[in-house]
XYZ file of C-alpha atoms in Angstrom:
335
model
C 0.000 0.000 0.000
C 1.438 3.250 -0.888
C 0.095 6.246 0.970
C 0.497 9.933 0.182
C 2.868 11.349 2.453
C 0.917 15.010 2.511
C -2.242 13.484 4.477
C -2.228 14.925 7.848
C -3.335 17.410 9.529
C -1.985 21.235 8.696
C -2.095 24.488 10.541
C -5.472 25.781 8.225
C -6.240 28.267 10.858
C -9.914 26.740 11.126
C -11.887 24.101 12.330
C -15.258 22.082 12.453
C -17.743 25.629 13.874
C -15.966 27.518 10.664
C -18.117 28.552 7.782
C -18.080 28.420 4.191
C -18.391 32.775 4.342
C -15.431 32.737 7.081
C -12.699 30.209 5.414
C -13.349 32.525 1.736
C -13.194 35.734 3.508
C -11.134 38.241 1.709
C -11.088 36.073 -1.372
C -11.924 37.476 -4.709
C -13.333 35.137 -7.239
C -13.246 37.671 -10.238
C -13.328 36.114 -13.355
C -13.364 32.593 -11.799
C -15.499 30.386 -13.334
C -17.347 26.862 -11.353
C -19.167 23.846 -12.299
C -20.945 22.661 -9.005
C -22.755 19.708 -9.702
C -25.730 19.396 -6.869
C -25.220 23.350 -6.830
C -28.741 23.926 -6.292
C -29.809 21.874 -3.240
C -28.039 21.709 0.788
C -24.358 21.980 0.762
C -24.104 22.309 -3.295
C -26.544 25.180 -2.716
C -24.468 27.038 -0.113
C -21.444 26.631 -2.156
C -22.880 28.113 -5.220
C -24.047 31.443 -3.178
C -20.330 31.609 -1.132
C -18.555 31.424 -4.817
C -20.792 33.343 -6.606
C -20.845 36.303 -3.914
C -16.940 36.142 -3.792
C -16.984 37.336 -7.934
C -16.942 33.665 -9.623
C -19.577 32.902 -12.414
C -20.959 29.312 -10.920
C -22.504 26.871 -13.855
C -25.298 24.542 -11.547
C -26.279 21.289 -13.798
C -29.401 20.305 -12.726
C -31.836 17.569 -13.776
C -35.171 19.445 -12.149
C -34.425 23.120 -14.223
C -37.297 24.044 -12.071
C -36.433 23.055 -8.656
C -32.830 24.821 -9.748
C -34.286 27.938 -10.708
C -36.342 28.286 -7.964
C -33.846 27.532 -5.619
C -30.984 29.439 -7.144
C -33.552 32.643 -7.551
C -31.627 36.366 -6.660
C -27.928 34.592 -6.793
C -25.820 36.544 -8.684
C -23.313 35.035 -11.244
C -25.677 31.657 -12.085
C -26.037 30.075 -15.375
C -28.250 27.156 -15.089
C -27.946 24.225 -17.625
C -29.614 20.849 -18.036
C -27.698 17.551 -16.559
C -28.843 14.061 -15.878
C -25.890 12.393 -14.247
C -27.313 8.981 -14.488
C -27.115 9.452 -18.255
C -23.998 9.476 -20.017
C -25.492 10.966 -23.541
C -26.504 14.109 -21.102
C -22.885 14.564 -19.611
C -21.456 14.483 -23.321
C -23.958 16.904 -24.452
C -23.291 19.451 -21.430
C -19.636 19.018 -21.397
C -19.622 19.597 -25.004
C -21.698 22.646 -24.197
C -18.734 23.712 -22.081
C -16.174 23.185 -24.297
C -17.364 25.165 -27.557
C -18.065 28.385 -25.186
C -13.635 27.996 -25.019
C -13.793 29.017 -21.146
C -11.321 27.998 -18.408
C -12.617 26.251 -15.437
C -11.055 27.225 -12.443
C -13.082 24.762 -10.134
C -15.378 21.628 -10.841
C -16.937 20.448 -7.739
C -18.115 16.865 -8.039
C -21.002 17.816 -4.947
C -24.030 15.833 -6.386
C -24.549 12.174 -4.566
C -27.495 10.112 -3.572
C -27.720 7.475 -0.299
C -29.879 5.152 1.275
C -31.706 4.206 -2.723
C -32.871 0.768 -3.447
C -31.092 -1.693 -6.201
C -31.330 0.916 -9.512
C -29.525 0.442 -12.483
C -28.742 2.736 -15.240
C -29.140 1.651 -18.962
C -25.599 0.012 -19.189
C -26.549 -2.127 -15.719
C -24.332 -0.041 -13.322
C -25.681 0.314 -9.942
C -27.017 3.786 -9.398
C -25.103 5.157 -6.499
C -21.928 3.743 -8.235
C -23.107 5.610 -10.921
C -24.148 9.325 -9.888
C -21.542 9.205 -6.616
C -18.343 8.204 -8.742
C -18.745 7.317 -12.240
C -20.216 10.552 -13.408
C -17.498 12.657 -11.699
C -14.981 10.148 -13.522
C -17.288 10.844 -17.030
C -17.510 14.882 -16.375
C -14.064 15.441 -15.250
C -12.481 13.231 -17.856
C -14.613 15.619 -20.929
C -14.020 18.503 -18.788
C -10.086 18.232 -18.697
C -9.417 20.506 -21.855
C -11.118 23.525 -19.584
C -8.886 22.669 -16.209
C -5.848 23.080 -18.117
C -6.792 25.843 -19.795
C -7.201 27.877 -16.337
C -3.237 27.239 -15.193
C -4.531 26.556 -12.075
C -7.456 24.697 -11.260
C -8.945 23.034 -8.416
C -11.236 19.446 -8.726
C -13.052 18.698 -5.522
C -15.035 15.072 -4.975
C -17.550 15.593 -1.929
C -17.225 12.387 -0.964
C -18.495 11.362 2.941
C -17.038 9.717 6.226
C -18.994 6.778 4.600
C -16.360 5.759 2.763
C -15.535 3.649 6.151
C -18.373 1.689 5.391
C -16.721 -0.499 2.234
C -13.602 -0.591 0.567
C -14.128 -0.129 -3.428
C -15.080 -3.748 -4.656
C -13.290 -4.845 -7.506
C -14.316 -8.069 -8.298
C -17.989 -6.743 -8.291
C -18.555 -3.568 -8.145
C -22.726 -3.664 -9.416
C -23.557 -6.412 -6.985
C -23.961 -8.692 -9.859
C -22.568 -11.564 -7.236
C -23.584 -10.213 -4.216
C -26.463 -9.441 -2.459
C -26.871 -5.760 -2.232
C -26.776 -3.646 0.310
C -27.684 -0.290 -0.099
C -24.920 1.124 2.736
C -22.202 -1.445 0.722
C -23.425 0.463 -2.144
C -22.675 3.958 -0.844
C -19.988 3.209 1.041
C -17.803 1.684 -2.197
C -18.674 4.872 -4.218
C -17.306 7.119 -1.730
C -14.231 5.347 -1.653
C -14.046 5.857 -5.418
C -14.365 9.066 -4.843
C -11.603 9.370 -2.592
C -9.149 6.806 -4.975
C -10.343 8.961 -8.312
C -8.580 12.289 -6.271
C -5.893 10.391 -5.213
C -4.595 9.251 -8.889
C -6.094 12.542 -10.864
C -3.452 14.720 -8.648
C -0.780 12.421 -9.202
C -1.565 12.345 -12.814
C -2.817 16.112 -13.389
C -0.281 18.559 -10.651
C 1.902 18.371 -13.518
C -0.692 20.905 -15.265
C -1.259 22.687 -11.775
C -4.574 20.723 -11.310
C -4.816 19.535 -7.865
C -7.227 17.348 -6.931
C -9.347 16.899 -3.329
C -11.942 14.302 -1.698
C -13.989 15.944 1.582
C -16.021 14.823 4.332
C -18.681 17.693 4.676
C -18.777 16.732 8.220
C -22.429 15.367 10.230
C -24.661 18.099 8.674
C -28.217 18.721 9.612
C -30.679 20.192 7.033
C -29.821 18.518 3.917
C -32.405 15.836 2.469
C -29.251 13.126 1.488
C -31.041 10.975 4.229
C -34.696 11.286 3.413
C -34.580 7.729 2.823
C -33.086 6.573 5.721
C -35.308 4.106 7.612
C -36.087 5.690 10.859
C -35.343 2.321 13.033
C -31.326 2.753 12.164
C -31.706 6.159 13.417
C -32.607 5.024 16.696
C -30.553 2.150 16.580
C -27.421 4.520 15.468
C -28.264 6.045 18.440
C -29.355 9.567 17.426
C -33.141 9.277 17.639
C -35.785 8.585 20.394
C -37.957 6.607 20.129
C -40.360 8.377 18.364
C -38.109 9.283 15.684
C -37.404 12.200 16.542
C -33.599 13.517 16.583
C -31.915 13.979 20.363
C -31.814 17.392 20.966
C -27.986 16.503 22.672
C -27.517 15.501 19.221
C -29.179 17.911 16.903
C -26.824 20.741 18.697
C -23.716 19.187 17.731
C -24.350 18.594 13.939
C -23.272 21.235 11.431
C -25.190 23.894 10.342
C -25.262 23.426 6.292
C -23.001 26.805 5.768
C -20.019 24.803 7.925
C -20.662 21.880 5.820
C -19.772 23.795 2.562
C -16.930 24.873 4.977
C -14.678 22.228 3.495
C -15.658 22.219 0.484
C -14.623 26.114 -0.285
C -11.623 26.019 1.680
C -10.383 23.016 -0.584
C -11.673 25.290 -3.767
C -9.637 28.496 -2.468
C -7.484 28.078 0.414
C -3.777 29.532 -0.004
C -2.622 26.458 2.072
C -3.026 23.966 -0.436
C -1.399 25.773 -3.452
C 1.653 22.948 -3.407
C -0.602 20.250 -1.545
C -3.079 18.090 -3.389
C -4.526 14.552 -3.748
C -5.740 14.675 0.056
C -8.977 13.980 1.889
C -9.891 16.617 4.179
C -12.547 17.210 6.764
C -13.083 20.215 9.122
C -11.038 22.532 7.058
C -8.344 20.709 7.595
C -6.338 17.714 5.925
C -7.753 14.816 7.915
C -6.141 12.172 9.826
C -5.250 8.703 8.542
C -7.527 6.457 10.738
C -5.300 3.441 11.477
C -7.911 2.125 14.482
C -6.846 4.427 17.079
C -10.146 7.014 16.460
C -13.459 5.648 18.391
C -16.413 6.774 16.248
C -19.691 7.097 17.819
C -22.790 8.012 15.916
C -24.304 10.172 18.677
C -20.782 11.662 19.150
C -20.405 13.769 15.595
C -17.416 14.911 16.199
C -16.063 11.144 16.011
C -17.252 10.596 12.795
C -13.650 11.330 11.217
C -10.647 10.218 9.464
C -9.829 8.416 6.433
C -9.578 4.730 5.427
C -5.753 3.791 4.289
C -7.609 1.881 1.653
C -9.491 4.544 0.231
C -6.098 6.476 -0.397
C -3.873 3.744 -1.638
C -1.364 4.993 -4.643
C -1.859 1.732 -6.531
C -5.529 1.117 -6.046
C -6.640 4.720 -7.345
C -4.749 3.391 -10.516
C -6.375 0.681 -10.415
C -9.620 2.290 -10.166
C -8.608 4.178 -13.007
C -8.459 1.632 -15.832
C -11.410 0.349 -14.386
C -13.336 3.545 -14.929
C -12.084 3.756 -18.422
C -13.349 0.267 -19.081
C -16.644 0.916 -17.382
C -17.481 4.767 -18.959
C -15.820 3.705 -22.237
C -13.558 6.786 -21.973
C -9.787 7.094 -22.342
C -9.096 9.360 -20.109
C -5.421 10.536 -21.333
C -4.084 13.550 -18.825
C -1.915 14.911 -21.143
């Protein structure tokens, strides 16, 4: 296993309680331009407004134009354009979109994810969460590469989610083809993707001064990414009574949804990371290698931390890699 030697924890100067507004503060975003996938909805939302109000023209691809619009209404700097991540005929018609305007892109931010679905598959038989938590980003940042270059400096960010911890990336069958499926297996092995894709696009893209990041948002209350969640592993987690209703003991120390963008914008602007990429970060901050010594307790947010070795392993992200290509079809040549 071959770890990258940057991941631990820096001096960032902020911490879980900081916001997305505080870690961008005097930032300007002047002709900066964004592509925030999930930019219209919880932490994507936030994000859009914090880049958008620092000077940066944000592009939101949204499947619902009218949930977008309407959610997005009186934020400056917006263009809204169609997306359906689930559908890779939609990603080649947006990216090619993109490309034709001849813009730079300064920061893609792979926010958009789904949890707790039932076995879906998309057309070509990948499973769904697979599909719109990794794949996609793989598919948009791959047809998207022309634009990163062409800023000199650009930033890719993966949201990707302390449940990476719950499975390793599955190689031998990723779709649950051979497997039963398990909807937390599911999520979990996308998020790790997530965090492997990062790992190998810095290594493969710094030499264009592209630098590449994974984050854990942090235990954020207020977004709907668990409106599927069945209420009984709540309560069993720990974190609801028995009525389903959230501990107040535990509703106080969950993130508001502008310090869940928190890490998100810092990885996007932060002066800290200029010679740093290829990291996973949480809280602001580079995050810890979890090796067993960190006890995570559900009704203890602030435990819910640290990275998997596996999900940061040199040779697996390659792996992953070739995978992806075989998978999305697309030769994804950094060069």
């Amino acid at each position: 296993m071959r770890l990258n030697k940057l991941q631990q924890p820096i001096n960032s100067g902020f911490n879980a309680q900081s916001t997305a507004q505080e870690v961008i503060r005097g930032i300007d975003l002047s002709g900066k331009t964004a592509i925030i996938t999930g930019g219209y909805a919880g932490i994507g939302l936030e994000t859009t407004k914090i880049l958008a109000l620092a000077g940066a023209t944000v592009i939101v691809p949204a499947r619902s134009l009218e949930k977008a619009k309407t959610n997005l209404s009186g934020i400056p700097n917006v263009e809204l354009q169609k997306l359906d991540l689930m559908n890779p005929e939609s990603i080649e018609n947006f990216t090619e979109k993109f490309l034709a305007s001849e813009r730079k892109l300064d920061f893609l931010i792979n926010n958009a994810g789904i949890m707790w679905v039932p076995l879906q598959r998309d057309g070509r038989g990948y499973e769904s969460q697979l599909v719109t938590n990794y794949l996609s980003q793989f598919h948009l940042t791959a047809k998207l590469f022309p634009a990163l270059k062409r800023a000199d400096s650009a930033r890719v960010i993966m949201v990707s989610s302390y449940g990476h911890q719950m499975s390793p990336f599955n190689f031998e069958d990723p779709n649950f083809e051979n497997r039963e499926y398990q909807t937390l297996a599911g999520y979990g092995q996308s998020k790790a993707a997530c965090n492997l894709f990062s790992v190998a696009l810095d290594e493969k893209a710094k030499q264009y001064n592209i630098r590449s990041y994974s984050v854990h948002p942090g235990s954020v209350y207020g977004t709907d990414l668990g409106r599927e969640e069945p209420i009984g592993l709540f309560i069993q987690m720990g974190t609801h009574d028995e009525s389903g209703k959230i501990k107040p003991e535990v509703r106080a120390k969950l993130k508001t949804i502008p310090q869940g963008a928190a890490t998100t914008v810092w990885c996007a602007t932060t002066p800290h990371l200029e010679n740093i990429g290829g990291v996973y970060c949480e809280n602001c901050n580079i995050a810890e290698i979890d090796n067993g010594q960190i006890e995570h307790r559900y009704d203890e947010p602030s435990t819910i931390k640290g990275v998997q070795p596996y999900s940061i392993d040199l040779e697996s992200a390659e792996r992953l890699w070739k995978l992806s290509e075989e998978m999305t079809g697309i030769q994804f040549d950094v060069k």
